[in-house]
Short mmCIF file of C-alpha atoms in Angstrom, two decimals:
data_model
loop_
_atom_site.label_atom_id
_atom_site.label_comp_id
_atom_site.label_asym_id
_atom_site.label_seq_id
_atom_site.Cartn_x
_atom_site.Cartn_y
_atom_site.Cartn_z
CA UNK Q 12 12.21 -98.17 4.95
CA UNK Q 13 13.30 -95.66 2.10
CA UNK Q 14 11.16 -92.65 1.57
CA UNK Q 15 10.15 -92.37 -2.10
CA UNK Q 16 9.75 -88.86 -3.16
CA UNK Q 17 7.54 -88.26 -5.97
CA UNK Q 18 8.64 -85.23 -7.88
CA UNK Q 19 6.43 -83.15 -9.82
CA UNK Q 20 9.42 -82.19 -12.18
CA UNK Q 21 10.91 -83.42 -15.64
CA UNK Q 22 14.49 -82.48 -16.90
CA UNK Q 23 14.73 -80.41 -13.60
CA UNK Q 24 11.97 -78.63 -14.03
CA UNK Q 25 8.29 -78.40 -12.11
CA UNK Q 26 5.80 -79.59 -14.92
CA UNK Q 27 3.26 -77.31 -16.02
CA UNK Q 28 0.41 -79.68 -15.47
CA UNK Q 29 1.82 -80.55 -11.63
CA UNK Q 30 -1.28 -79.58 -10.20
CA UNK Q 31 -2.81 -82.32 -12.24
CA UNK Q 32 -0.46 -84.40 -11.94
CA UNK Q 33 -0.69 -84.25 -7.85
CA UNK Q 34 -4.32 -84.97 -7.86
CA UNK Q 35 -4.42 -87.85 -10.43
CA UNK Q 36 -1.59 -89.62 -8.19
CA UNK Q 37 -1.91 -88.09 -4.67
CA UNK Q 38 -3.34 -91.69 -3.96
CA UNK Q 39 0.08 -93.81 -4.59
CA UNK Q 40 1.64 -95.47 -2.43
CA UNK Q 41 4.31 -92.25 -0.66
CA UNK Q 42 3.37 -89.69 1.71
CA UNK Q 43 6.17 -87.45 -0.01
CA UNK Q 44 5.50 -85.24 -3.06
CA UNK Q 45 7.52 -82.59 -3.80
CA UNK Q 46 8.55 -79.92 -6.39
CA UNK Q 47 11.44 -77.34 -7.37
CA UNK Q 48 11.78 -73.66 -7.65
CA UNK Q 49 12.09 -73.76 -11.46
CA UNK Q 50 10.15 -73.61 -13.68
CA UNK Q 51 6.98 -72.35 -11.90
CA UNK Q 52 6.26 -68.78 -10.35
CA UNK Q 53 6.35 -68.06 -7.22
CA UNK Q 54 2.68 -68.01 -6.63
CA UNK Q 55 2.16 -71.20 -8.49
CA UNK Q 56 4.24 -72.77 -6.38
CA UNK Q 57 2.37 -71.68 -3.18
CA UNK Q 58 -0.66 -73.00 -4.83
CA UNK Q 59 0.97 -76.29 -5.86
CA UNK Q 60 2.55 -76.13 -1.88
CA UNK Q 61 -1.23 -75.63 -0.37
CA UNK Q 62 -2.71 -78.11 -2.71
CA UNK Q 63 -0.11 -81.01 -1.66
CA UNK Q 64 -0.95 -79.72 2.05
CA UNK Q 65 -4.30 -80.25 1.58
CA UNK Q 66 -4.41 -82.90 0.68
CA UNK Q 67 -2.57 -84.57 3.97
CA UNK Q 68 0.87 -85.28 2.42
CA UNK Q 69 4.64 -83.92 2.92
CA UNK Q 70 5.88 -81.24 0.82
CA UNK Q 71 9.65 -81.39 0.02
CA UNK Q 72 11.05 -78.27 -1.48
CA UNK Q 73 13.78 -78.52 -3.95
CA UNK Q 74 15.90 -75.35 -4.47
CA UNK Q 75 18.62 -74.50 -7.09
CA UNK Q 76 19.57 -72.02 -5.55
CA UNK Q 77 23.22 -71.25 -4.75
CA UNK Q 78 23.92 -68.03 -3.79
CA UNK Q 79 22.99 -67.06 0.32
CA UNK Q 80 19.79 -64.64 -1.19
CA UNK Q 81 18.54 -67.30 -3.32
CA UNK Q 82 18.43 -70.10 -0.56
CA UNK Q 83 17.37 -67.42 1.95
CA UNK Q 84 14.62 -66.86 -0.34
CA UNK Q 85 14.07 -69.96 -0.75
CA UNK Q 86 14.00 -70.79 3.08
CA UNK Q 87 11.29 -68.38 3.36
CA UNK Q 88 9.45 -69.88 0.86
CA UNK Q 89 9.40 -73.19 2.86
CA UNK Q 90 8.70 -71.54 5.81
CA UNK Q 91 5.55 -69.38 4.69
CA UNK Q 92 4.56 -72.56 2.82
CA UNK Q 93 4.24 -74.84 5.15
CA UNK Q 94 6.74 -77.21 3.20
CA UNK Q 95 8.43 -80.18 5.49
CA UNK Q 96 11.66 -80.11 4.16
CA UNK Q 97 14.29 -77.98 2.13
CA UNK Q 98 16.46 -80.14 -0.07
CA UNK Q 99 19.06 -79.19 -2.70
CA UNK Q 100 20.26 -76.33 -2.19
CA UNK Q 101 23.76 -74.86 -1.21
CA UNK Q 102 24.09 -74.65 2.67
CA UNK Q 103 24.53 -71.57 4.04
CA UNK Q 104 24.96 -70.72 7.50
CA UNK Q 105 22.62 -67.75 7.31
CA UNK Q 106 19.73 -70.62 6.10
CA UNK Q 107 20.53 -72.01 9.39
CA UNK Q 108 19.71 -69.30 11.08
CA UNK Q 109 16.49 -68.60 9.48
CA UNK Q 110 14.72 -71.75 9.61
CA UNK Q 111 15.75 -72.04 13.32
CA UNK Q 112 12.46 -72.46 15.45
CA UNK Q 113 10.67 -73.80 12.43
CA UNK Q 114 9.21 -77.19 11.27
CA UNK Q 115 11.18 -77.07 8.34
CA UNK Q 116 13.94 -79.91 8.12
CA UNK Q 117 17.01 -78.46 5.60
CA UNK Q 118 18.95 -80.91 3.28
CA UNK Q 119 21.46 -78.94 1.28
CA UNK Q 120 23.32 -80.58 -1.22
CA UNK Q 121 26.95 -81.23 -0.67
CA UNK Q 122 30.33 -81.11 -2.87
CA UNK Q 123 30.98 -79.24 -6.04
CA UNK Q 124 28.00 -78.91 -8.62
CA UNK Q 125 28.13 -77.34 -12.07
CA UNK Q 126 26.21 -77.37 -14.98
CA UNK Q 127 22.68 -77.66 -16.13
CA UNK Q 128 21.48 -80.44 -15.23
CA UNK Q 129 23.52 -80.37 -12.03
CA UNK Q 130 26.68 -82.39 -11.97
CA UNK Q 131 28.86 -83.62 -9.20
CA UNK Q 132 32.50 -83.31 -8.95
CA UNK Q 133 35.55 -83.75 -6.61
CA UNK Q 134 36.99 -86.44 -5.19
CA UNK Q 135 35.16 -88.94 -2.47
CA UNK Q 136 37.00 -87.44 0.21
CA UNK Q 137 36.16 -84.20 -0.79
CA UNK Q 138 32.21 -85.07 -1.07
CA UNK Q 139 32.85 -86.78 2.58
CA UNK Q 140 34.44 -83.74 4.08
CA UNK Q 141 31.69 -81.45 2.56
CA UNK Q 142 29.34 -83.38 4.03
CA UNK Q 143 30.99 -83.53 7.22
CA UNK Q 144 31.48 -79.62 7.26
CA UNK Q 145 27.63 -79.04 6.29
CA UNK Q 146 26.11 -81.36 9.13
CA UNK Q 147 28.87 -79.64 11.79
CA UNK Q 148 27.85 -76.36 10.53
CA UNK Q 149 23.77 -77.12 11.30
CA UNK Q 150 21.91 -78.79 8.33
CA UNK Q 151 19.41 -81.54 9.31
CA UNK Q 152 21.23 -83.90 6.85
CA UNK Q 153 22.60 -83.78 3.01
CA UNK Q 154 21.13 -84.35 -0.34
CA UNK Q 155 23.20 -86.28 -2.69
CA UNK Q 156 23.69 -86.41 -6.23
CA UNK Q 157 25.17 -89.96 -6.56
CA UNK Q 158 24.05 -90.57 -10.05
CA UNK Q 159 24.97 -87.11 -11.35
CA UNK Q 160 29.00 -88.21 -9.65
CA UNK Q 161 31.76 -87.61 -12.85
CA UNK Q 162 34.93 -88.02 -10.95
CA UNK Q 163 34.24 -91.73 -9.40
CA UNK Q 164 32.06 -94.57 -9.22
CA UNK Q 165 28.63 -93.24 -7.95
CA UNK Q 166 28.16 -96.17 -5.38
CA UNK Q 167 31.33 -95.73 -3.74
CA UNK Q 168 30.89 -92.40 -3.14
CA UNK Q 169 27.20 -93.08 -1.89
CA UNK Q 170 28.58 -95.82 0.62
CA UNK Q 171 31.14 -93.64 1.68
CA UNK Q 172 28.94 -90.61 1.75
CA UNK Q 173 26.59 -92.74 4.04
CA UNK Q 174 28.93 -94.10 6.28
CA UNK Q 175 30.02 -91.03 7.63
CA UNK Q 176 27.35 -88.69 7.66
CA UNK Q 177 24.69 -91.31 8.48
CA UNK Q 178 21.77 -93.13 6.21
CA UNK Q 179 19.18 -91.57 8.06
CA UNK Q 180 21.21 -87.94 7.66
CA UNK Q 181 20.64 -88.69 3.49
CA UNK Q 182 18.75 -87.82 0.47
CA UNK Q 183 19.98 -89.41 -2.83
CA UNK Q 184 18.36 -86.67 -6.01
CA UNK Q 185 18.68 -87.03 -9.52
CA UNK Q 186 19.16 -89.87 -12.14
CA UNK Q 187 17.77 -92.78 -10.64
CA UNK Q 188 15.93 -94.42 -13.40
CA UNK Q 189 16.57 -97.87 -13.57
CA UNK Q 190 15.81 -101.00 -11.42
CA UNK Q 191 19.40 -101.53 -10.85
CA UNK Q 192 19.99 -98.24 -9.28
CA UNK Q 193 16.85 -98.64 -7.37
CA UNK Q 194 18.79 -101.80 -6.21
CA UNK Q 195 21.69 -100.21 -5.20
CA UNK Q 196 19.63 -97.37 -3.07
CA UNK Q 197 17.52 -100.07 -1.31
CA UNK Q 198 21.27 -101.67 -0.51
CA UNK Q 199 22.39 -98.01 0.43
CA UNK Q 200 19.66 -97.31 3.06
CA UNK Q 201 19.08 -93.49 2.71
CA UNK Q 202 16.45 -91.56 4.72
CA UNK Q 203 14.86 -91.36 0.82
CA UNK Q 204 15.34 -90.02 -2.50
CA UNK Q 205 14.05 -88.20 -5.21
CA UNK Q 206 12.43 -89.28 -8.52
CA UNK Q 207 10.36 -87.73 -11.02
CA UNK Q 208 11.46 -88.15 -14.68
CA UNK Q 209 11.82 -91.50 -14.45
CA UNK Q 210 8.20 -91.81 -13.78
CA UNK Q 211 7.08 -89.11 -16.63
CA UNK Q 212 9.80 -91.70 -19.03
CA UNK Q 213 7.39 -94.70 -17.41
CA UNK Q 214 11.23 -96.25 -16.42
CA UNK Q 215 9.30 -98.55 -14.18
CA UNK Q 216 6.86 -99.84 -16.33
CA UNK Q 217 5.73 -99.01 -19.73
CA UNK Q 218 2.04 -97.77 -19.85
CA UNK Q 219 1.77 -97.25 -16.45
CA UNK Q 220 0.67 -94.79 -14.74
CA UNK Q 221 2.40 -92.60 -11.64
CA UNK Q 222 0.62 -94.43 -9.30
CA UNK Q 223 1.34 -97.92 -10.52
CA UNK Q 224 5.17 -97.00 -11.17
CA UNK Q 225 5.23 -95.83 -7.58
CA UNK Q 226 3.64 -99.16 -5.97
CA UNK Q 227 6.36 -100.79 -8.04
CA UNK Q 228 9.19 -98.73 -6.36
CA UNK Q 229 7.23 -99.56 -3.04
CA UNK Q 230 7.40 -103.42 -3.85
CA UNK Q 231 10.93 -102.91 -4.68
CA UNK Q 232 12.07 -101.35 -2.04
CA UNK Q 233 9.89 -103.57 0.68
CA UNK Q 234 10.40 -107.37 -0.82
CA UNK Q 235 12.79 -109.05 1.26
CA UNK Q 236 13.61 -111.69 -1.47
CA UNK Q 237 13.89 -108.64 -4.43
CA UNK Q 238 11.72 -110.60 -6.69
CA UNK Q 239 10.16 -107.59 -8.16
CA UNK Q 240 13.73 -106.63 -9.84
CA UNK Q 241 13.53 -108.99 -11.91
CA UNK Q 242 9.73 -108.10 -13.30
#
């Protein structure tokens, strides 16, 4: 099944509050919780990574970093931190290198990115090729910014995307924030992907609460006859 990732973050950013956040919602219904490098200190962040520990679940670490000392820096943050997996970041061979021997599993994104919030440009082939080049080169898999796609249609890219690097080789991040796109990613089959503003806009249910939204996702993404898309 897809792997919902529950964010800590808003407008690409970690929360201030994510320590409360985590421990009013550890209990829904994903093992995955996860945070990024802005926003929050260093330090915080290695609190916010032992807290999530802690308390039994997955930590996925989302970098924006691009240059080869940021994601170094931030591969030894995942590594020190005892943080499953490294998403988001630009692959480097050097990264590679470093978390070689290591439990962490690295997911850097793939194709041209640019802006703030991240966009993604370039052709489809380009965004295949990328991908191609990144998994040859030693990355675990590749995280995807479907929704954030300018130059195409998002879900051709994603098919395409998935087709040749492999579903279980993908992490869709960023934008996915209505039932229809949750549609299309439960037709997609990643490994998993990323949400967090949605759930601080309450896109899956007005008045809810994290947990609630989540088990929502979870009935989503599990009911063979997709009756909850229509609730």
């Amino acid at each position: 099944m897809v792997k919902i990732i529950s964010m800590l973050t808003n407008n690409d950013l970690t929360v201030e509050n994510a320590r409360e956040m985590f421990e009013a919602s550890n209990h829904a219904p994903t093992q995955f919780w996860g945070f990024k490098d802005t926003g929050i200190s260093a330090d915080r962040a290695g609190e916010l990574a032992k807290l999530i520990a802690d308390k039994g679940k997955t930590i996925v670490f989302e970098s924006f970093g691009e240059t080869r000392d940021d994601c170094l820096r931030a591969a030894e943050f995942a590594i020190r931190n005892k943080c499953k997996y490294l998403i988001g970041c630009q692959f480097h061979p050097s990264v590679v290198a470093l978390l070689q021997g290591s439990p962490v599993v690295y997911f850097p994104t793939i194709g041209r990115r640019a802006g703030v919030p991240r966009y993604l440009y370039g052709s489809t082939e380009d965004v295949v090729q990328d991908g191609q080049r990144v998994l040859a080169s030693g990355a675990d898999g590749i995280c995807l910014s479907m929704y954030r796609y300018k130059d195409g249609d998002p879900h051709d890219l994603g098919a395409a995307v998935l087709k040749s690097v492999g579903a279980h080789a993908t992490i869709v991040s960023g934008s996915i924030n209505t039932f229809e796109r949750l549609k299309q990613v439960r037709k997609l089959r990643p490994w998993g992907f990323t949400i967090g503003s949605a759930l601080f806009d309450e896109a899956f249910g007005k008045g809810l609460t994290w947990p609630e939204q989540i088990s929502v996702l979870d009935a989503v993404l599990t009911c063979d006859a997709g009756a909850a898309l229509s609730a």
